[in-house]
Amino acid sequence: MPRANLSPTKILDRALKWVDVHGYEQLSMAALAHAFGVATPSLYKHVPSLSWIQRAVAEHGLQELGDMLQQAATGRGQEKALDHMARAYREYAKAHPGRYSAIQRAPDPDDTDLGQLSERVLRPIYQMLKTYGRMGDQATHDVRLLRAALHGFVSLEMAGGFGMPLNIEESFDHLIGVLDTTFRNNLR
Amino acid sequence: MPRANLSPTKILDRALKWVDVHGYEQLSMAALAHAFGVATPSLYKHVPSLSWIQRAVAEHGLQELGDMLQQAATGRGQEKALDHMARAYREYAKAHPGRYSAIQRAPDPDDTDLGQLSERVLRPIYQMLKTYGRMGDQATHDVRLLRAALHGFVSLEMAGGFGMPLNIEESFDHLIGVLDTTFRNNLR
DNA sequence: CGATTGTAGCTAATGGCATTAGCTTTGTCA
DNA sequence: TGACAAAGCTAATGCCATTAGCTACAATCG
């Protein structure tokens, strides 16, 4: 039979697509091997473990998300940066739900690489806040609020936690509006 | 050997304690059986499946969380209701991380019972918002913002997503302050 | 008080998963 | 063409959930 010609890259690529289609929790060595038409243990010739793949998916997702936010922050004029970044964040989670889920499961405190990638996600947010004149400790609290609001919204939405999908767009506009008003008028 | 005298209630109680100590993802029939000093299949004489236990844990958690919020909303004067509710929410998640995690995994749209329990969590929030004079569609958007911010904050905090734990209390105060200011001054 | 019977808990078995060991085949390069 | 490394395979281990079927205890009834 012909060889599958696997490689770490091909396996990761397939895993990235898989999680977005079938869900992060459905990712398994067995499922991936089946997708390649290959026996499960064959994957171990290219990749050390399932958790390695999971971490790689998380790393890739973090990288992509950071790039999206960076782009959204720099592209156009600063006045709409918050709006753009918030929407980019939500768009990414909707377009890549599996990768987004993967990001949420890797709180290994020893893993400094992932920590540094998280920094890359934070940097554009700090940049954006500076255009509102928010910096220092206040900016740190702002970043945490922003991350909490965005992550919470997206994760509740993905879990169907809002009940009927009615007006979810408006609710997100409202979220952005509240934060923008707060920052713009320098409240709190 | 003496009988363990199991029952659905005892199993659920043990599961509730277990998830808060060892983490929700560590919950398994094997672990529970071992905790009772009993063979794994014995549990099936009292309980139909692991997923039944997981759902029961989620239901219990939802009930408790709803009660906490209701209490926080009604107890004292209304002016501090948001503050009390937000802190009660976070306290619950910190005191019962396993139960809180369980709540986040049950997006079975067919499960109307859990949906109704979610309503019980929402009701005190709507009540509280009414004291700010926020109602109708705006209140719905507010509730979603509030849930997103609280859930996001708590879940990032639990995952260690904020990096150093420094000033997390202040950040939470900031979150509450921003929302309170927005509602109080009827911004947006 | 002893026989009956339901049931709690047991062991054995099945099937799915990740992972390891060790064999076989294939592609490449001298 | 022959040797060798890498790719893929099968077999095996050990974990899990779940099912089937056996055994022994405990409460009830004659």
Short mmCIF file of C-alpha atoms (C1' of nucleotides) in Angstrom, two decimals:
data_model
loop_
_atom_site.label_atom_id
_atom_site.label_comp_id
_atom_site.label_asym_id
_atom_site.label_seq_id
_atom_site.Cartn_x
_atom_site.Cartn_y
_atom_site.Cartn_z
CA MET A 1 0.00 0.00 0.00
CA PRO A 2 1.20 3.55 -0.66
CA ARG A 3 2.72 5.50 2.17
CA ALA A 4 0.76 8.26 3.78
CA ASN A 5 3.82 10.49 3.91
CA LEU A 6 3.00 11.96 7.26
CA SER A 7 4.89 14.70 9.05
CA PRO A 8 4.41 16.69 12.24
CA THR A 9 3.17 19.61 10.14
CA LYS A 10 0.60 17.57 8.26
CA ILE A 11 -0.64 16.03 11.47
CA LEU A 12 -0.95 19.43 13.12
CA ASP A 13 -2.74 20.87 10.10
CA ARG A 14 -5.22 18.05 10.12
CA ALA A 15 -5.71 18.44 13.87
CA LEU A 16 -6.38 22.17 13.45
CA LYS A 17 -9.08 21.51 10.87
CA TRP A 18 -10.47 18.61 12.86
CA VAL A 19 -11.06 20.51 16.09
CA ASP A 20 -12.88 23.33 14.32
CA VAL A 21 -15.22 20.89 12.59
CA HIS A 22 -15.75 18.20 15.19
CA GLY A 23 -14.94 20.01 18.42
CA TYR A 24 -11.84 20.13 20.56
CA GLU A 25 -12.91 17.34 22.88
CA GLN A 26 -13.32 14.99 19.91
CA LEU A 27 -9.64 15.22 19.06
CA SER A 28 -7.97 11.85 19.55
CA MET A 29 -5.09 9.88 18.12
CA ALA A 30 -7.57 7.32 16.85
CA ALA A 31 -9.66 9.92 15.03
CA LEU A 32 -6.62 11.60 13.47
CA ALA A 33 -5.13 8.28 12.36
CA HIS A 34 -8.45 7.32 10.80
CA ALA A 35 -8.57 10.62 8.95
CA PHE A 36 -5.18 9.79 7.42
CA GLY A 37 -6.22 6.20 6.70
CA VAL A 38 -3.44 4.95 8.92
CA ALA A 39 -3.15 2.81 12.05
CA THR A 40 -3.16 4.75 15.30
CA PRO A 41 0.39 3.90 16.47
CA SER A 42 1.80 5.15 13.15
CA LEU A 43 1.30 8.72 14.30
CA TYR A 44 3.86 8.20 17.06
CA LYS A 45 6.58 8.04 14.42
CA HIS A 46 6.03 11.77 13.87
CA VAL A 47 4.54 13.15 17.03
CA PRO A 48 5.26 12.28 20.68
CA SER A 49 1.78 12.25 22.20
CA LEU A 50 -1.77 13.52 22.07
CA SER A 51 -1.02 16.20 24.61
CA TRP A 52 1.78 17.47 22.38
CA ILE A 53 -0.74 17.90 19.57
CA GLN A 54 -3.17 19.61 21.91
CA ARG A 55 -0.52 22.02 23.05
CA ALA A 56 0.52 22.69 19.44
CA VAL A 57 -3.08 23.46 18.52
CA ALA A 58 -3.30 25.85 21.47
CA GLU A 59 -0.03 27.52 20.49
CA HIS A 60 -1.14 27.91 16.90
CA GLY A 61 -4.47 29.34 17.99
CA LEU A 62 -2.84 31.80 20.35
CA GLN A 63 -0.55 32.92 17.57
CA GLU A 64 -3.41 33.41 15.13
CA LEU A 65 -5.57 35.21 17.67
CA GLY A 66 -2.71 37.51 18.58
CA ASP A 67 -2.12 38.31 14.92
CA MET A 68 -5.80 39.04 14.36
CA LEU A 69 -5.87 41.45 17.29
CA GLN A 70 -2.64 43.12 16.23
CA GLN A 71 -4.05 43.64 12.75
CA ALA A 72 -7.35 44.94 14.08
CA ALA A 73 -5.50 47.36 16.35
CA THR A 74 -3.21 48.85 13.74
CA GLY A 75 -5.15 48.80 10.48
CA ARG A 76 -7.41 51.82 10.58
CA GLY A 77 -7.71 54.94 12.66
CA GLN A 78 -7.50 54.50 16.38
CA GLU A 79 -10.96 55.74 17.25
CA LYS A 80 -12.55 52.42 16.32
CA ALA A 81 -9.76 50.19 17.54
CA LEU A 82 -11.70 48.76 20.47
CA ASP A 83 -14.63 47.99 18.22
CA HIS A 84 -12.41 46.30 15.66
CA MET A 85 -10.48 44.29 18.17
CA ALA A 86 -13.54 43.10 20.01
CA ARG A 87 -15.17 41.98 16.78
CA ALA A 88 -11.97 40.33 15.59
CA TYR A 89 -11.78 38.42 18.84
CA ARG A 90 -15.33 37.14 18.51
CA GLU A 91 -14.91 36.40 14.81
CA TYR A 92 -11.88 34.28 15.51
CA ALA A 93 -13.66 32.25 18.16
CA LYS A 94 -16.63 31.70 15.85
CA ALA A 95 -14.49 30.80 12.84
CA HIS A 96 -12.21 28.51 14.87
CA PRO A 97 -14.16 27.22 17.86
CA GLY A 98 -11.91 24.20 18.32
CA ARG A 99 -8.73 26.25 18.33
CA TYR A 100 -10.34 28.76 20.67
CA SER A 101 -11.27 25.97 23.06
CA ALA A 102 -7.74 24.62 22.86
CA ILE A 103 -6.37 27.96 24.03
CA GLN A 104 -8.42 27.70 27.22
CA ARG A 105 -6.83 24.39 28.24
CA ALA A 106 -3.15 24.77 28.80
CA PRO A 107 -2.69 26.50 32.11
CA ASP A 108 0.60 24.74 32.70
CA PRO A 109 2.47 27.34 34.74
CA ASP A 110 5.79 25.83 33.68
CA ASP A 111 5.07 26.41 30.01
CA THR A 112 6.80 29.74 29.47
CA ASP A 113 6.42 29.62 25.69
CA LEU A 114 2.66 29.72 25.86
CA GLY A 115 2.93 32.44 28.44
CA GLN A 116 4.97 34.55 26.06
CA LEU A 117 2.43 34.00 23.32
CA SER A 118 -0.26 35.21 25.68
CA GLU A 119 1.79 38.37 25.97
CA ARG A 120 1.42 38.81 22.24
CA VAL A 121 -2.32 38.76 22.67
CA LEU A 122 -2.11 41.33 25.42
CA ARG A 123 0.19 43.77 23.66
CA PRO A 124 -2.29 45.04 21.06
CA ILE A 125 -4.86 45.46 23.80
CA TYR A 126 -2.52 47.64 25.84
CA GLN A 127 -1.69 49.62 22.69
CA MET A 128 -5.34 50.24 22.03
CA LEU A 129 -6.01 51.32 25.59
CA LYS A 130 -3.20 53.82 25.40
CA THR A 131 -5.11 55.65 22.66
CA TYR A 132 -7.82 56.16 25.27
CA GLY A 133 -5.18 57.55 27.56
CA ARG A 134 -5.44 54.56 29.90
CA MET A 135 -2.15 53.21 31.14
CA GLY A 136 -0.32 51.81 34.15
CA ASP A 137 -2.31 49.92 36.75
CA GLN A 138 -5.54 51.16 35.32
CA ALA A 139 -4.68 49.70 31.93
CA THR A 140 -3.93 46.36 33.56
CA HIS A 141 -7.35 46.34 35.19
CA ASP A 142 -8.88 47.40 31.88
CA VAL A 143 -7.17 44.60 30.03
CA ARG A 144 -8.48 42.10 32.53
CA LEU A 145 -11.97 43.49 32.26
CA LEU A 146 -11.80 43.43 28.50
CA ARG A 147 -10.48 39.90 28.33
CA ALA A 148 -13.04 38.73 30.84
CA ALA A 149 -15.92 40.33 28.98
CA LEU A 150 -14.82 39.08 25.57
CA HIS A 151 -13.92 35.60 26.69
CA GLY A 152 -17.04 35.30 28.80
CA PHE A 153 -19.31 36.49 26.02
CA VAL A 154 -17.77 34.24 23.41
CA SER A 155 -17.66 31.22 25.63
CA LEU A 156 -21.25 31.62 26.82
CA GLU A 157 -22.33 32.14 23.24
CA MET A 158 -20.49 29.03 22.05
CA ALA A 159 -22.01 26.98 24.86
CA GLY A 160 -25.49 28.18 23.93
CA GLY A 161 -25.67 29.85 27.32
CA PHE A 162 -27.70 32.81 26.12
CA GLY A 163 -30.81 30.81 25.36
CA MET A 164 -32.37 31.94 22.12
CA PRO A 165 -29.84 33.41 19.69
CA LEU A 166 -32.10 36.45 19.34
CA ASN A 167 -30.34 39.80 19.47
CA ILE A 168 -26.95 38.40 20.31
CA GLU A 169 -25.40 40.82 17.84
CA GLU A 170 -27.06 43.70 19.65
CA SER A 171 -25.88 42.35 22.97
CA PHE A 172 -22.32 42.32 21.69
CA ASP A 173 -22.70 45.87 20.38
CA HIS A 174 -23.92 46.81 23.83
CA LEU A 175 -20.88 45.22 25.45
CA ILE A 176 -18.55 47.14 23.17
CA GLY A 177 -20.51 50.33 23.74
CA VAL A 178 -20.33 50.12 27.51
CA LEU A 179 -16.58 49.57 27.47
CA ASP A 180 -15.98 52.27 24.88
CA THR A 181 -18.04 54.79 26.83
CA THR A 182 -16.20 53.95 30.02
CA PHE A 183 -12.77 54.33 28.46
CA ARG A 184 -13.64 57.31 26.30
CA ASN A 185 -15.10 59.37 29.13
CA ASN A 186 -12.46 58.09 31.50
CA LEU A 187 -15.03 56.84 33.99
CA ARG A 188 -13.72 54.86 36.93
CA MET B 1 -17.19 -7.67 54.37
CA PRO B 2 -19.52 -4.91 55.54
CA ARG B 3 -21.79 -3.29 52.99
CA ALA B 4 -21.02 0.20 51.87
CA ASN B 5 -24.70 1.13 51.99
CA LEU B 6 -24.57 3.31 48.93
CA SER B 7 -27.38 5.40 47.54
CA PRO B 8 -27.76 7.92 44.72
CA THR B 9 -27.62 10.71 47.29
CA LYS B 10 -24.42 9.48 48.90
CA ILE B 11 -22.80 9.03 45.52
CA LEU B 12 -23.79 12.52 44.44
CA ASP B 13 -22.56 14.01 47.72
CA ARG B 14 -19.22 12.33 47.30
CA ALA B 15 -19.02 13.45 43.68
CA LEU B 16 -19.74 17.05 44.71
CA LYS B 17 -16.91 17.02 47.22
CA TRP B 18 -14.64 15.17 44.83
CA VAL B 19 -14.86 17.64 41.97
CA ASP B 20 -14.13 20.62 44.22
CA VAL B 21 -11.01 18.95 45.61
CA HIS B 22 -9.62 17.08 42.63
CA GLY B 23 -11.13 18.96 39.71
CA TYR B 24 -14.13 18.28 37.52
CA GLU B 25 -12.18 16.46 34.81
CA GLN B 26 -10.86 14.00 37.39
CA LEU B 27 -14.35 12.74 38.16
CA SER B 28 -14.69 9.10 37.11
CA MET B 29 -16.63 6.03 38.12
CA ALA B 30 -13.34 4.39 39.06
CA ALA B 31 -12.27 7.26 41.32
CA LEU B 32 -15.66 7.44 43.04
CA ALA B 33 -15.80 3.69 43.57
CA HIS B 34 -12.32 3.76 45.06
CA ALA B 35 -13.37 6.55 47.40
CA PHE B 36 -16.18 4.32 48.68
CA GLY B 37 -13.87 1.29 48.87
CA VAL B 38 -16.06 -0.53 46.41
CA ALA B 39 -15.65 -2.11 42.97
CA THR B 40 -16.45 0.18 40.06
CA PRO B 41 -19.48 -1.71 38.68
CA SER B 42 -21.16 -1.58 42.09
CA LEU B 43 -22.01 2.06 41.53
CA TYR B 44 -24.29 1.09 38.65
CA LYS B 45 -26.68 -0.46 41.15
CA HIS B 46 -27.52 3.07 42.28
CA VAL B 47 -26.73 5.37 39.42
CA PRO B 48 -27.19 4.88 35.67
CA SER B 49 -23.98 6.35 34.26
CA LEU B 50 -21.14 8.79 34.70
CA SER B 51 -22.90 11.39 32.58
CA TRP B 52 -25.90 11.18 34.91
CA ILE B 53 -23.62 12.05 37.82
CA GLN B 54 -22.04 14.88 35.85
CA ARG B 55 -25.44 16.30 35.03
CA ALA B 56 -26.53 15.98 38.66
CA VAL B 57 -23.42 17.85 39.78
CA ALA B 58 -24.18 20.59 37.27
CA GLU B 59 -27.79 20.79 38.41
CA HIS B 60 -26.79 20.98 42.05
CA GLY B 61 -24.24 23.67 41.29
CA LEU B 62 -26.72 25.72 39.30
CA GLN B 63 -29.18 25.48 42.17
CA GLU B 64 -26.60 26.59 44.73
CA LEU B 65 -25.32 29.42 42.57
CA GLY B 66 -28.85 30.64 41.96
CA ASP B 67 -29.58 30.59 45.68
CA MET B 68 -26.39 32.49 46.45
CA LEU B 69 -27.28 35.21 43.96
CA GLN B 70 -30.86 35.40 45.16
CA GLN B 71 -29.63 35.82 48.72
CA ALA B 72 -27.08 38.44 47.71
CA ALA B 73 -29.74 40.34 45.80
CA THR B 74 -32.35 40.46 48.53
CA GLY B 75 -30.43 40.60 51.79
CA ARG B 76 -29.42 44.22 52.22
CA GLY B 77 -30.33 47.53 50.70
CA GLN B 78 -30.46 47.67 46.94
CA GLU B 79 -27.69 50.18 46.42
CA LYS B 80 -25.01 47.54 46.87
CA ALA B 81 -26.84 44.68 45.22
CA LEU B 82 -24.59 44.52 42.15
CA ASP B 83 -21.53 44.52 44.34
CA HIS B 84 -22.90 41.77 46.54
CA MET B 85 -24.05 39.62 43.66
CA ALA B 86 -20.81 39.91 41.76
CA ARG B 87 -18.81 38.97 44.81
CA ALA B 88 -21.16 36.11 45.65
CA TYR B 89 -20.74 34.79 42.11
CA ARG B 90 -16.96 34.85 42.35
CA GLU B 91 -16.97 33.43 45.86
CA TYR B 92 -19.06 30.50 44.73
CA ALA B 93 -16.73 29.70 41.86
CA LYS B 94 -13.71 29.90 44.14
CA ALA B 95 -15.28 27.83 46.89
CA HIS B 96 -16.63 25.22 44.46
CA PRO B 97 -14.44 25.21 41.37
CA GLY B 98 -15.46 21.69 40.37
CA ARG B 99 -19.17 22.43 40.59
CA TYR B 100 -18.65 25.69 38.73
CA SER B 101 -16.85 23.84 35.94
CA ALA B 102 -19.65 21.29 35.82
CA ILE B 103 -22.17 24.06 35.16
CA GLN B 104 -20.26 25.06 32.04
CA ARG B 105 -20.60 21.62 30.44
CA ALA B 106 -24.19 20.77 29.82
CA PRO B 107 -25.29 22.65 26.76
CA ASP B 108 -27.79 19.95 25.89
CA PRO B 109 -30.56 21.98 24.26
CA ASP B 110 -33.08 19.22 24.99
CA ASP B 111 -32.49 19.45 28.72
CA THR B 112 -35.27 21.79 29.74
CA ASP B 113 -34.74 21.24 33.46
CA LEU B 114 -31.27 22.70 33.40
CA GLY B 115 -32.59 25.53 31.26
CA GLN B 116 -35.17 26.35 33.91
CA LEU B 117 -32.51 26.32 36.59
CA SER B 118 -30.53 28.78 34.51
CA GLU B 119 -33.58 30.99 34.67
CA ARG B 120 -33.29 30.95 38.45
CA VAL B 121 -29.78 32.31 38.11
CA LEU B 122 -30.99 35.05 35.80
CA ARG B 123 -33.98 36.17 37.85
CA PRO B 124 -32.05 37.82 40.69
CA ILE B 125 -29.88 39.58 38.13
CA TYR B 126 -32.92 41.05 36.40
CA GLN B 127 -34.31 42.09 39.79
CA MET B 128 -31.12 43.85 40.67
CA LEU B 129 -30.99 45.66 37.33
CA LYS B 130 -34.51 46.92 37.83
CA THR B 131 -33.30 48.84 40.87
CA TYR B 132 -31.04 50.72 38.48
CA GLY B 133 -34.07 51.41 36.34
CA ARG B 134 -32.83 49.13 33.58
CA MET B 135 -35.45 46.89 32.03
CA GLY B 136 -36.73 45.41 28.78
CA ASP B 137 -34.27 44.82 25.98
CA GLN B 138 -31.64 46.90 27.70
CA ALA B 139 -31.83 44.70 30.77
CA THR B 140 -31.38 41.62 28.61
CA HIS B 141 -28.23 43.09 27.11
CA ASP B 142 -27.09 44.10 30.57
CA VAL B 143 -27.61 40.60 31.92
CA ARG B 144 -25.56 39.17 29.10
CA LEU B 145 -22.80 41.67 29.68
CA LEU B 146 -22.82 40.96 33.38
CA ARG B 147 -22.78 37.21 32.95
CA ALA B 148 -20.03 37.45 30.35
CA ALA B 149 -17.87 39.67 32.54
CA LEU B 150 -18.34 37.58 35.68
CA HIS B 151 -17.97 34.23 33.99
CA GLY B 152 -15.01 35.41 31.94
CA PHE B 153 -13.25 36.88 34.95
CA VAL B 154 -13.80 33.85 37.12
CA SER B 155 -12.88 31.39 34.44
CA LEU B 156 -9.71 33.23 33.43
CA GLU B 157 -8.77 33.53 37.09
CA MET B 158 -9.34 29.82 37.71
CA ALA B 159 -7.26 28.94 34.66
CA GLY B 160 -4.42 31.13 35.87
CA GLY B 161 -4.96 33.28 32.79
CA PHE B 162 -4.09 36.54 34.52
CA GLY B 163 -0.44 35.71 35.00
CA MET B 164 0.72 36.86 38.41
CA PRO B 165 -2.09 36.88 40.99
CA LEU B 166 -1.09 40.42 41.91
CA ASN B 167 -3.94 42.87 42.28
CA ILE B 168 -6.63 40.49 41.12
CA GLU B 169 -8.88 41.76 43.87
CA GLU B 170 -8.42 45.30 42.62
CA SER B 171 -9.15 44.17 39.09
CA PHE B 172 -12.40 42.64 40.24
CA ASP B 173 -13.29 45.83 42.10
CA HIS B 174 -12.61 47.69 38.89
CA LEU B 175 -14.91 45.38 36.95
CA ILE B 176 -17.71 45.94 39.43
CA GLY B 177 -17.06 49.66 39.45
CA VAL B 178 -17.28 50.00 35.68
CA LEU B 179 -20.55 48.14 35.52
CA ASP B 180 -22.00 49.99 38.48
CA THR B 181 -21.06 53.37 37.04
CA THR B 182 -22.58 52.45 33.70
CA PHE B 183 -25.86 51.31 35.19
CA ARG B 184 -26.06 54.02 37.84
CA ASN B 185 -25.53 56.87 35.40
CA ASN B 186 -27.60 55.15 32.79
CA LEU B 187 -24.85 55.31 30.19
CA ARG B 188 -25.50 53.52 26.92
"C1'" DC C 1 -36.62 -19.30 64.42
"C1'" DG C 2 -35.63 -20.64 59.89
"C1'" DA C 3 -36.71 -20.39 54.88
"C1'" DT C 4 -37.46 -17.06 51.03
"C1'" DT C 5 -36.31 -13.54 48.18
"C1'" DG C 6 -34.75 -9.15 46.56
"C1'" DT C 7 -30.74 -6.67 46.05
"C1'" DA C 8 -25.92 -4.87 47.06
"C1'" DG C 9 -21.78 -5.81 45.71
"C1'" DC C 10 -18.61 -8.95 43.25
"C1'" DT C 11 -15.89 -10.96 39.23
"C1'" DA C 12 -15.49 -11.51 34.35
"C1'" DA C 13 -15.93 -9.76 29.91
"C1'" DT C 14 -16.36 -6.20 26.00
"C1'" DG C 15 -14.96 -2.35 23.60
"C1'" DG C 16 -12.64 2.20 23.28
"C1'" DC C 17 -8.79 4.95 24.27
"C1'" DA C 18 -3.32 6.17 24.53
"C1'" DT C 19 0.88 4.40 24.42
"C1'" DT C 20 5.04 1.04 23.90
"C1'" DA C 21 7.59 -2.75 21.77
"C1'" DG C 22 9.08 -5.02 18.16
"C1'" DC C 23 8.45 -6.72 13.32
"C1'" DT C 24 8.10 -5.76 8.25
"C1'" DT C 25 8.18 -3.15 4.40
"C1'" DT C 26 9.64 0.66 1.56
"C1'" DG C 27 12.31 4.19 -0.35
"C1'" DT C 28 16.86 5.97 -0.97
"C1'" DC C 29 21.65 6.22 -1.71
"C1'" DA C 30 26.08 4.13 -2.43
"C1'" DT D 1 21.89 -4.30 -6.49
"C1'" DG D 2 22.31 -4.32 -1.65
"C1'" DA D 3 22.21 -1.98 2.90
"C1'" DC D 4 20.02 0.86 6.05
"C1'" DA D 5 16.98 4.14 8.11
"C1'" DA D 6 12.54 5.49 8.48
"C1'" DA D 7 7.47 4.54 7.98
"C1'" DG D 8 3.92 1.90 8.92
"C1'" DC D 9 2.03 -2.39 10.87
"C1'" DT D 10 0.37 -5.84 14.46
"C1'" DA D 11 0.35 -7.24 19.19
"C1'" DA D 12 0.25 -6.14 23.83
"C1'" DT D 13 -0.50 -3.28 28.21
"C1'" DG D 14 -3.16 -0.65 31.06
"C1'" DC D 15 -6.64 2.72 31.80
"C1'" DC D 16 -11.51 3.85 31.41
"C1'" DA D 17 -17.06 2.98 31.13
"C1'" DT D 18 -20.37 -0.18 30.83
"C1'" DT D 19 -22.97 -4.87 30.77
"C1'" DA D 20 -23.90 -9.61 32.24
"C1'" DG D 21 -24.39 -12.79 35.44
"C1'" DC D 22 -23.07 -14.79 40.05
"C1'" DT D 23 -23.04 -14.76 45.29
"C1'" DA D 24 -24.05 -13.66 49.65
"C1'" DC D 25 -26.27 -10.70 52.94
"C1'" DA D 26 -30.48 -8.83 55.21
"C1'" DA D 27 -35.05 -8.09 55.88
"C1'" DT D 28 -39.46 -10.20 55.73
"C1'" DC D 29 -42.88 -13.83 56.21
"C1'" DG D 30 -44.47 -18.44 57.45
#
